[in-house]
Tab-separated table of C-alpha atoms in Angstrom:
chain	number	residue	atom	x	y	z
A	1	MET	CA	24.522	-22.850	-15.012
A	2	ILE	CA	27.138	-20.290	-15.966
A	3	LYS	CA	28.264	-17.936	-13.199
A	4	GLY	CA	28.120	-14.207	-13.718
A	5	ASN	CA	26.256	-10.996	-13.017
A	6	CYS	CA	22.577	-10.195	-13.389
A	7	LEU	CA	21.269	-6.979	-14.984
A	8	ILE	CA	17.701	-5.649	-14.770
A	9	SER	CA	16.235	-2.823	-16.836
A	10	GLN	CA	12.844	-1.106	-16.834
A	11	SER	CA	11.547	0.321	-20.094
A	12	GLY	CA	8.612	2.213	-21.582
A	13	GLY	CA	5.891	3.848	-19.520
A	14	PRO	CA	5.924	3.119	-15.761
A	15	THR	CA	3.033	1.490	-13.923
A	16	ALA	CA	1.808	1.529	-10.339
A	17	VAL	CA	3.202	-1.980	-9.769
A	18	ILE	CA	6.300	-2.230	-11.977
A	19	ASN	CA	8.640	-2.100	-8.968
A	20	ASN	CA	7.057	-5.279	-7.610
A	21	THR	CA	8.445	-7.050	-10.672
A	22	LEU	CA	11.870	-5.553	-10.002
A	23	TYR	CA	11.585	-6.732	-6.402
A	24	GLY	CA	10.654	-10.272	-7.503
A	25	ILE	CA	13.694	-10.616	-9.771
A	26	ILE	CA	16.074	-9.228	-7.140
A	27	LYS	CA	14.770	-11.526	-4.397
A	28	GLU	CA	15.197	-14.628	-6.572
A	29	ALA	CA	18.639	-13.525	-7.791
A	30	GLN	CA	19.817	-13.054	-4.205
A	31	LEU	CA	19.113	-16.729	-3.551
A	32	ALA	CA	20.922	-18.040	-6.635
A	33	ASP	CA	24.457	-19.441	-6.248
A	34	ASN	CA	25.390	-18.597	-9.835
A	35	ILE	CA	24.691	-14.842	-9.485
A	36	GLU	CA	27.677	-12.833	-8.303
A	37	HIS	CA	26.300	-9.287	-8.468
A	38	ILE	CA	22.889	-7.784	-9.271
A	39	TYR	CA	22.799	-4.537	-11.231
A	40	GLY	CA	20.102	-2.206	-12.513
A	41	ALA	CA	20.445	-0.134	-15.696
A	42	LEU	CA	19.663	3.517	-14.962
A	43	TYR	CA	16.943	5.010	-17.169
A	44	GLY	CA	16.470	1.947	-19.346
A	45	ILE	CA	18.152	2.170	-22.732
A	46	GLN	CA	20.202	5.152	-21.585
A	47	GLY	CA	21.881	3.080	-18.890
A	48	LEU	CA	22.372	0.130	-21.235
A	49	LEU	CA	24.052	2.341	-23.847
A	50	ASN	CA	26.287	4.224	-21.428
A	51	ASN	CA	27.153	1.400	-19.057
A	52	GLN	CA	25.381	3.190	-16.207
A	53	TYR	CA	24.593	0.426	-13.765
A	54	VAL	CA	23.576	0.758	-10.126
A	55	LYS	CA	24.238	-1.978	-7.554
A	56	LEU	CA	21.094	-3.714	-6.348
A	57	HIS	CA	22.597	-6.589	-4.351
A	58	ASN	CA	23.439	-4.189	-1.512
A	59	LEU	CA	19.872	-2.971	-0.959
A	60	THR	CA	18.616	-3.426	2.592
A	61	LYS	CA	15.475	-5.358	3.409
A	62	ASP	CA	13.623	-2.097	4.153
A	63	GLN	CA	14.718	-0.545	0.853
A	64	LEU	CA	13.473	-3.576	-1.038
A	65	GLU	CA	10.147	-3.583	0.793
A	66	PHE	CA	9.578	0.078	-0.074
A	67	LEU	CA	9.930	-0.850	-3.747
A	68	ARG	CA	6.740	-2.875	-3.476
A	69	LYS	CA	4.706	0.151	-2.400
A	70	THR	CA	6.121	2.783	-4.743
A	71	PRO	CA	4.772	3.598	-8.232
A	72	GLY	CA	6.933	4.775	-11.128
A	73	ALA	CA	10.017	3.019	-12.444
A	74	ALA	CA	12.523	2.981	-9.561
A	75	LEU	CA	15.453	2.426	-11.938
A	76	GLY	CA	14.175	5.041	-14.361
A	77	THR	CA	13.136	4.599	-17.972
A	78	TRP	CA	13.606	6.311	-21.337
A	79	ARG	CA	11.906	6.216	-24.740
A	80	TYR	CA	14.467	5.865	-27.510
A	81	LYS	CA	14.578	4.193	-30.938
A	82	VAL	CA	17.624	1.923	-31.017
A	83	THR	CA	19.888	1.293	-34.020
A	84	GLU	CA	21.910	-1.794	-34.926
A	85	GLU	CA	25.010	-0.040	-33.609
A	86	ASP	CA	23.220	0.652	-30.323
A	87	ILE	CA	22.439	-3.046	-29.886
A	88	ARG	CA	26.078	-4.016	-30.538
A	89	ARG	CA	27.191	-1.422	-28.005
A	90	ILE	CA	24.723	-2.674	-25.381
A	91	VAL	CA	25.954	-6.266	-25.691
A	92	LEU	CA	29.579	-5.127	-25.621
A	93	ASN	CA	28.896	-3.223	-22.387
A	94	MET	CA	27.370	-6.360	-20.887
A	95	LYS	CA	30.413	-8.436	-21.871
A	96	LYS	CA	32.708	-5.946	-20.125
A	97	GLU	CA	30.747	-6.317	-16.888
A	98	ASN	CA	30.308	-10.095	-17.202
A	99	ILE	CA	26.509	-9.746	-17.403
A	100	ARG	CA	25.204	-13.254	-18.052
A	101	TYR	CA	21.550	-12.792	-17.130
A	102	PHE	CA	19.510	-9.879	-18.486
A	103	PHE	CA	15.897	-9.130	-17.537
A	104	TYR	CA	14.030	-6.490	-19.516
A	105	ILE	CA	10.757	-5.290	-17.955
A	106	GLY	CA	8.539	-3.628	-20.537
A	107	GLY	CA	5.840	-3.699	-23.211
A	108	ASN	CA	5.793	-4.845	-26.824
A	109	GLY	CA	8.402	-2.293	-27.956
A	110	SER	CA	10.686	-3.411	-25.145
A	111	MET	CA	10.221	-7.052	-26.124
A	112	TYR	CA	11.391	-6.063	-29.617
A	113	VAL	CA	14.586	-4.563	-28.160
A	114	ALA	CA	15.097	-7.567	-25.870
A	115	ASN	CA	14.888	-9.855	-28.892
A	116	LEU	CA	17.475	-7.754	-30.755
A	117	ILE	CA	19.833	-8.049	-27.773
A	118	HIS	CA	19.255	-11.797	-27.643
A	119	GLU	CA	20.006	-12.183	-31.355
A	120	GLU	CA	23.125	-9.995	-31.167
A	121	ALA	CA	24.506	-12.015	-28.231
A	122	LYS	CA	23.998	-15.197	-30.251
A	123	ARG	CA	25.659	-13.651	-33.298
A	124	CYS	CA	28.816	-12.757	-31.395
A	125	LYS	CA	28.729	-16.063	-29.463
A	126	TYR	CA	28.355	-14.431	-26.065
A	127	ASP	CA	26.582	-16.653	-23.531
A	128	LEU	CA	23.815	-14.280	-22.380
A	129	THR	CA	20.430	-15.300	-21.009
A	130	VAL	CA	17.771	-12.763	-22.063
A	131	ILE	CA	14.297	-12.811	-20.505
A	132	GLY	CA	11.526	-10.333	-21.298
A	133	VAL	CA	9.231	-9.549	-18.380
A	134	PRO	CA	5.807	-8.107	-19.280
A	135	LYS	CA	4.337	-4.850	-18.021
A	136	SER	CA	1.828	-2.572	-19.694
A	137	ILE	CA	-1.148	-0.528	-18.599
A	138	ASP	CA	-2.222	-0.706	-22.270
A	139	ASN	CA	-2.557	-4.509	-21.920
A	140	ASP	CA	-1.579	-4.934	-25.570
A	141	LEU	CA	1.113	-7.616	-25.271
A	142	LEU	CA	0.429	-10.756	-27.286
A	143	HIS	CA	0.528	-14.291	-25.864
A	144	THR	CA	-0.158	-13.343	-22.267
A	145	ASP	CA	-3.632	-13.289	-20.728
A	146	HIS	CA	-2.926	-9.781	-19.437
A	147	SER	CA	-0.005	-7.567	-18.506
A	148	PRO	CA	0.944	-6.541	-14.953
A	149	GLY	CA	0.062	-2.888	-14.542
A	150	TYR	CA	-3.235	-3.135	-16.404
A	151	GLY	CA	-5.321	-4.264	-13.427
A	152	SER	CA	-4.357	-1.262	-11.311
A	153	ALA	CA	-4.848	1.257	-14.129
A	154	ALA	CA	-8.225	-0.348	-14.889
A	155	LYS	CA	-9.259	-0.121	-11.225
A	156	PHE	CA	-8.210	3.535	-11.023
A	157	LEU	CA	-10.119	4.519	-14.178
A	158	ALA	CA	-13.290	2.618	-13.267
A	159	THR	CA	-13.187	4.227	-9.805
A	160	SER	CA	-12.725	7.651	-11.402
A	161	VAL	CA	-15.763	7.127	-13.618
A	162	LEU	CA	-17.859	6.125	-10.593
A	163	ASP	CA	-16.746	9.308	-8.818
A	164	ILE	CA	-17.696	11.415	-11.842
A	165	HIS	CA	-21.125	9.767	-11.980
A	166	MET	CA	-21.723	10.533	-8.303
A	167	ASP	CA	-20.772	14.164	-8.840
A	168	ALA	CA	-22.869	14.548	-12.001
A	169	ARG	CA	-25.969	12.971	-10.476
A	170	SER	CA	-25.854	15.392	-7.546
A	171	MET	CA	-26.118	18.479	-9.752
A	172	ALA	CA	-29.558	19.651	-10.871
A	173	ASN	CA	-30.111	21.571	-14.119
A	174	SER	CA	-26.458	22.525	-14.504
A	175	ASN	CA	-24.914	19.408	-15.951
A	176	ARG	CA	-23.116	18.880	-19.191
A	177	ILE	CA	-21.444	16.225	-21.300
A	178	THR	CA	-18.283	14.899	-19.625
A	179	LEU	CA	-15.618	13.137	-21.690
A	180	LEU	CA	-12.829	11.145	-20.033
A	181	GLU	CA	-9.801	10.237	-22.168
A	182	THR	CA	-7.804	7.087	-21.493
A	183	MET	CA	-4.378	5.971	-22.640
A	184	GLY	CA	-3.926	2.732	-24.576
A	185	ARG	CA	-2.697	3.754	-28.035
A	186	ASP	CA	-4.321	1.424	-30.597
A	187	ALA	CA	-5.881	-0.872	-27.972
A	188	GLY	CA	-9.028	-0.068	-26.013
A	189	TRP	CA	-8.445	-2.153	-22.895
A	190	LEU	CA	-8.292	0.858	-20.549
A	191	ALA	CA	-11.406	2.531	-21.936
A	192	ALA	CA	-13.202	-0.800	-21.791
A	193	ALA	CA	-12.349	-1.137	-18.084
A	194	CYS	CA	-14.590	1.826	-17.308
A	195	SER	CA	-17.587	-0.357	-18.179
A	196	LEU	CA	-16.947	-2.376	-15.000
A	197	THR	CA	-18.846	0.278	-13.034
A	198	THR	CA	-22.075	-1.429	-14.102
A	199	LYS	CA	-21.177	-4.308	-11.773
A	200	VAL	CA	-21.938	-2.111	-8.750
A	201	HIS	CA	-24.246	0.497	-10.351
A	202	PRO	CA	-26.121	-1.012	-13.339
A	203	ASN	CA	-28.086	2.234	-13.825
A	204	PHE	CA	-24.941	4.359	-14.285
A	205	ARG	CA	-24.691	4.541	-18.069
A	206	THR	CA	-21.217	5.209	-19.500
A	207	LEU	CA	-20.597	5.426	-23.239
A	208	ILE	CA	-17.391	3.610	-24.218
A	209	TYR	CA	-15.418	4.228	-27.423
A	210	ILE	CA	-12.475	1.987	-28.330
A	211	PRO	CA	-10.022	2.087	-31.286
A	212	GLU	CA	-10.916	-1.423	-32.444
A	213	VAL	CA	-14.333	-0.191	-33.643
A	214	GLU	CA	-14.821	2.536	-36.266
A	215	PHE	CA	-15.718	5.901	-34.711
A	216	SER	CA	-18.402	8.073	-36.338
A	217	VAL	CA	-18.587	11.700	-35.237
A	218	GLU	CA	-22.201	11.924	-36.384
A	219	ARG	CA	-23.329	8.877	-34.392
A	220	PHE	CA	-21.329	10.096	-31.386
A	221	LEU	CA	-23.051	13.500	-31.380
A	222	THR	CA	-26.454	11.854	-31.654
A	223	LYS	CA	-25.701	9.355	-28.889
A	224	VAL	CA	-24.487	11.865	-26.299
A	225	GLN	CA	-27.550	14.043	-26.889
A	226	ASP	CA	-29.902	11.068	-26.525
A	227	VAL	CA	-28.289	9.968	-23.265
A	228	TYR	CA	-28.341	13.534	-21.961
A	229	LYS	CA	-32.081	13.815	-22.652
A	230	GLU	CA	-32.778	10.547	-20.835
A	231	ASP	CA	-30.384	10.832	-17.876
A	232	GLY	CA	-29.898	14.574	-17.447
A	233	TYR	CA	-26.166	14.196	-18.022
A	234	CYS	CA	-23.812	12.054	-20.097
A	235	ILE	CA	-20.411	10.548	-19.333
A	236	SER	CA	-18.378	9.119	-22.170
A	237	VAL	CA	-14.990	7.381	-22.033
A	238	ILE	CA	-12.830	7.854	-25.126
A	239	SER	CA	-9.685	5.866	-25.905
A	240	GLU	CA	-6.913	8.117	-27.231
A	241	GLY	CA	-6.476	6.002	-30.385
A	242	ILE	CA	-10.018	6.046	-31.818
A	243	ARG	CA	-10.131	6.142	-35.627
A	244	ASP	CA	-12.673	6.940	-38.321
A	245	GLN	CA	-13.914	4.826	-41.259
A	246	ASN	CA	-10.688	5.591	-43.154
A	247	ASN	CA	-8.569	4.364	-40.209
A	248	GLU	CA	-7.443	7.937	-39.568
A	249	ILE	CA	-6.910	9.260	-36.039
A	250	ILE	CA	-9.866	11.514	-35.212
A	251	ASN	CA	-7.747	14.532	-34.231
A	252	LYS	CA	-4.975	13.800	-36.769
A	253	SER	CA	-4.295	17.491	-37.446
A	254	THR	CA	-2.916	17.951	-33.915
A	255	VAL	CA	-0.924	14.698	-33.639
A	256	GLN	CA	2.887	14.725	-33.657
A	257	LYS	CA	5.497	11.940	-33.458
A	258	ASP	CA	7.022	10.602	-30.227
A	259	ALA	CA	10.655	9.698	-29.481
A	260	VAL	CA	10.387	6.344	-31.270
A	261	GLY	CA	8.574	7.659	-34.342
A	262	ARG	CA	5.004	6.668	-33.449
A	263	PRO	CA	2.029	9.079	-33.539
A	264	GLN	CA	1.967	10.795	-30.143
A	265	LEU	CA	-1.651	10.138	-29.283
A	266	GLY	CA	-3.722	12.129	-26.831
A	267	GLY	CA	-5.906	15.198	-27.047
A	268	VAL	CA	-8.926	13.628	-28.729
A	269	THR	CA	-11.306	14.734	-25.940
A	270	PRO	CA	-10.623	18.495	-26.298
A	271	TYR	CA	-11.336	18.057	-30.007
A	272	LEU	CA	-14.628	16.222	-29.372
A	273	THR	CA	-15.611	18.666	-26.621
A	274	GLN	CA	-15.378	21.502	-29.120
A	275	LEU	CA	-17.395	19.517	-31.680
A	276	ILE	CA	-20.176	18.999	-29.142
A	277	GLU	CA	-20.348	22.700	-28.312
A	278	ASP	CA	-20.181	23.725	-31.980
A	279	ASN	CA	-22.832	21.280	-33.187
A	280	THR	CA	-25.284	20.827	-30.306
A	281	PRO	CA	-26.971	23.127	-27.753
A	282	LEU	CA	-25.127	21.323	-24.943
A	283	LYS	CA	-22.076	22.279	-22.895
A	284	ALA	CA	-19.185	19.819	-22.640
A	285	ARG	CA	-15.977	19.350	-20.693
A	286	TYR	CA	-13.162	16.822	-20.701
A	287	VAL	CA	-11.213	15.010	-17.996
A	288	PHE	CA	-7.664	14.052	-18.887
A	289	PRO	CA	-6.134	11.691	-16.269
A	290	GLY	CA	-2.890	11.475	-18.264
A	291	ILE	CA	-0.074	9.778	-16.389
A	292	TRP	CA	-2.173	9.617	-13.205
A	293	GLN	CA	-3.889	6.464	-14.526
A	294	ARG	CA	-0.578	4.590	-14.507
A	295	SER	CA	0.822	5.954	-11.236
A	296	SER	CA	-1.950	5.748	-8.667
A	297	MET	CA	-0.687	3.225	-6.132
A	298	GLY	CA	-3.398	4.370	-3.704
A	299	ILE	CA	-6.103	2.813	-5.900
A	300	SER	CA	-4.234	-0.248	-7.088
A	301	SER	CA	-5.314	-3.853	-7.389
A	302	GLN	CA	-3.896	-6.384	-4.947
A	303	VAL	CA	-4.179	-9.055	-7.640
A	304	ASP	CA	-2.066	-6.837	-9.896
A	305	VAL	CA	0.513	-6.238	-7.154
A	306	GLU	CA	0.875	-9.958	-6.455
A	307	GLU	CA	1.071	-10.918	-10.123
A	308	ALA	CA	3.661	-8.223	-10.862
A	309	LEU	CA	5.796	-9.699	-8.078
A	310	GLU	CA	5.242	-13.270	-9.232
A	311	VAL	CA	6.037	-12.560	-12.881
A	312	GLY	CA	9.443	-11.263	-11.751
A	313	LYS	CA	10.101	-14.381	-9.689
A	314	GLN	CA	8.964	-16.661	-12.489
A	315	ALA	CA	11.174	-14.836	-15.009
A	316	PHE	CA	14.238	-15.606	-12.921
A	317	GLN	CA	13.196	-19.215	-12.420
A	318	GLN	CA	12.775	-19.606	-16.173
A	319	ALA	CA	16.307	-18.278	-16.652
A	320	LEU	CA	17.611	-20.936	-14.242
A	321	LEU	CA	15.791	-23.562	-16.298
A	322	GLY	CA	17.791	-22.525	-19.338
A	323	HIS	CA	15.228	-20.354	-21.111
A	324	SER	CA	16.556	-17.440	-23.167
A	325	GLY	CA	15.108	-15.219	-25.868
A	326	THR	CA	11.710	-15.640	-24.202
A	327	MET	CA	9.076	-13.588	-22.391
A	328	THR	CA	7.398	-14.759	-19.218
A	329	SER	CA	3.676	-15.116	-19.852
A	330	ILE	CA	0.570	-15.305	-17.655
A	331	LYS	CA	-1.877	-18.028	-18.636
A	332	ARG	CA	-5.403	-18.126	-17.216
A	333	GLN	CA	-6.312	-21.663	-16.171
A	334	ASP	CA	-9.917	-21.157	-15.186
A	335	CYS	CA	-12.365	-18.344	-15.980
A	336	ILE	CA	-14.904	-19.399	-13.352
A	337	GLU	CA	-12.528	-19.482	-10.396
A	338	TYR	CA	-9.676	-17.163	-11.333
A	339	LYS	CA	-6.374	-19.076	-11.420
A	340	THR	CA	-3.203	-18.508	-13.390
A	341	GLU	CA	0.035	-20.230	-14.269
A	342	TYR	CA	3.242	-18.867	-15.805
A	343	THR	CA	4.697	-19.997	-19.098
A	344	SER	CA	7.395	-18.889	-21.529
A	345	ILE	CA	6.895	-17.433	-25.038
A	346	PRO	CA	9.611	-16.742	-27.670
A	347	LEU	CA	10.337	-13.019	-27.836
A	348	ALA	CA	10.086	-13.121	-31.628
A	349	GLU	CA	6.381	-14.000	-31.312
A	350	VAL	CA	5.693	-10.969	-29.111
A	351	ALA	CA	8.129	-8.289	-30.287
A	352	GLY	CA	6.503	-5.177	-31.709
A	353	LYS	CA	3.043	-6.764	-32.034
A	354	GLU	CA	-0.254	-5.627	-30.520
A	355	ARG	CA	-3.102	-7.466	-28.827
A	356	LEU	CA	-6.433	-5.716	-29.328
A	357	VAL	CA	-9.814	-5.944	-27.617
A	358	PRO	CA	-11.947	-8.567	-29.410
A	359	VAL	CA	-14.603	-6.622	-31.338
A	360	GLU	CA	-17.190	-9.261	-30.437
A	361	TRP	CA	-16.885	-8.070	-26.819
A	362	TYR	CA	-18.228	-4.636	-27.809
A	363	ASP	CA	-21.853	-3.542	-28.225
A	364	SER	CA	-21.670	-0.924	-31.005
A	365	GLU	CA	-25.308	0.073	-30.750
A	366	ASN	CA	-25.195	0.942	-27.040
A	367	CYS	CA	-21.470	1.810	-26.883
A	368	GLN	CA	-20.974	-0.657	-24.035
A	369	MET	CA	-18.781	-3.661	-23.308
A	370	LYS	CA	-20.465	-7.060	-23.232
A	371	LYS	CA	-20.444	-9.730	-20.515
A	372	PRO	CA	-17.303	-11.566	-21.800
A	373	PHE	CA	-15.221	-8.472	-21.127
A	374	GLU	CA	-16.538	-8.219	-17.571
A	375	THR	CA	-15.713	-11.894	-17.016
A	376	TYR	CA	-12.205	-11.278	-18.318
A	377	ALA	CA	-11.390	-8.003	-16.523
A	378	LEU	CA	-13.198	-8.140	-13.185
A	379	PRO	CA	-10.766	-10.609	-11.516
A	380	LEU	CA	-7.838	-8.321	-12.381
A	381	ILE	CA	-9.038	-5.393	-10.243
A	382	GLN	CA	-9.729	-7.346	-7.054
A	383	GLY	CA	-8.248	-6.466	-3.666
A	384	GLU	CA	-6.732	-3.289	-2.297
A	385	ALA	CA	-2.995	-2.818	-1.887
A	386	TYR	CA	-1.821	-1.284	1.382
A	387	VAL	CA	0.262	1.882	1.033
A	388	GLU	CA	2.246	3.038	4.058
A	389	MET	CA	1.415	6.611	5.038
A	390	ASN	CA	3.449	9.434	6.537
A	391	SER	CA	1.792	12.659	7.758
A	392	GLY	CA	-1.371	11.654	5.938
A	393	LEU	CA	0.405	11.089	2.603
A	394	PRO	CA	1.832	8.008	0.846
A	395	ASN	CA	5.344	7.283	2.073
A	396	TYR	CA	6.956	6.620	-1.319
A	397	GLN	CA	10.687	5.901	-1.512
A	398	TYR	CA	13.104	5.831	-4.412
A	399	LEU	CA	16.373	3.919	-4.719
């Protein structure tokens, strides 16, 4: 194995457990004889472009342990659409610092950038090992059973829906329609997770709407009124990317573009709340968890924490085995007794592509998820991660 330095970057939206992956890579790199120094790129692409690296090999044991219990991207992240010149500059910066091993923690857009870096290094004949390391609360990465970060976001949202049910059921004659909006872009994995509440309270009915299935405003208005008449209240979970029969975003008139040129989704629940109040005799309100659903370490999944750590370790081990231009992938071995193994997938097969919720897992008539989704998702939210407290509050630490 070639000797040189190791560089780690975090990209895209943070998660509650992304720093466990960072921790896993660092711990393995510290044990490797061929790694001279370990660096982190500050604020993702920004650090890669401007050669802004922070030393990670000097972190104390306590500093590393705090990483495991802290949400948000400890190295920082940045959304930016790269150009060909940017990629050449990034590789040139790595050559100057003798970076020989590069680990890019991110989602499908990040895997696209990682593949560009891999291809540019090959083009200029620079010996650089590039490994993509998955993370995504959206859970939309292809060729991995699930993405670290999803389990904790799913647990937080399902817990939130249970809390809302308990509140709504305690109020007599003053309830209304409550809409909760989840992230997820074009994939409905997060909205679908809210159906897991039926495992503990089968009589708590939650209407689920995902982007993979055509959304009808007329059917929606009818459904929420029917549920309200039967239950005395109605809770509906709406994925931000729902689309109509023409594949148009429901609230398209209010949608703008984000930093990488994609529709900046979000805000569909205020739009639907107004439709309910304009077209029915009922009152409505919306709950918008926003970034809270990806940052709540206090309601995180221990399975997710452990897998985020392990995927980092496995990524480094795959690099030692000579893999490059690949993403570390989680493969489910057994659906009855939850077990996983870690494999390697070419970045080109993952880059910029989306994995959607299978439509056969959705009950369109009742706006519910079916049993196969529960079987898939329930193991991912198991266990509670311990968060160290200080003065009654989480004792988070940054690098």
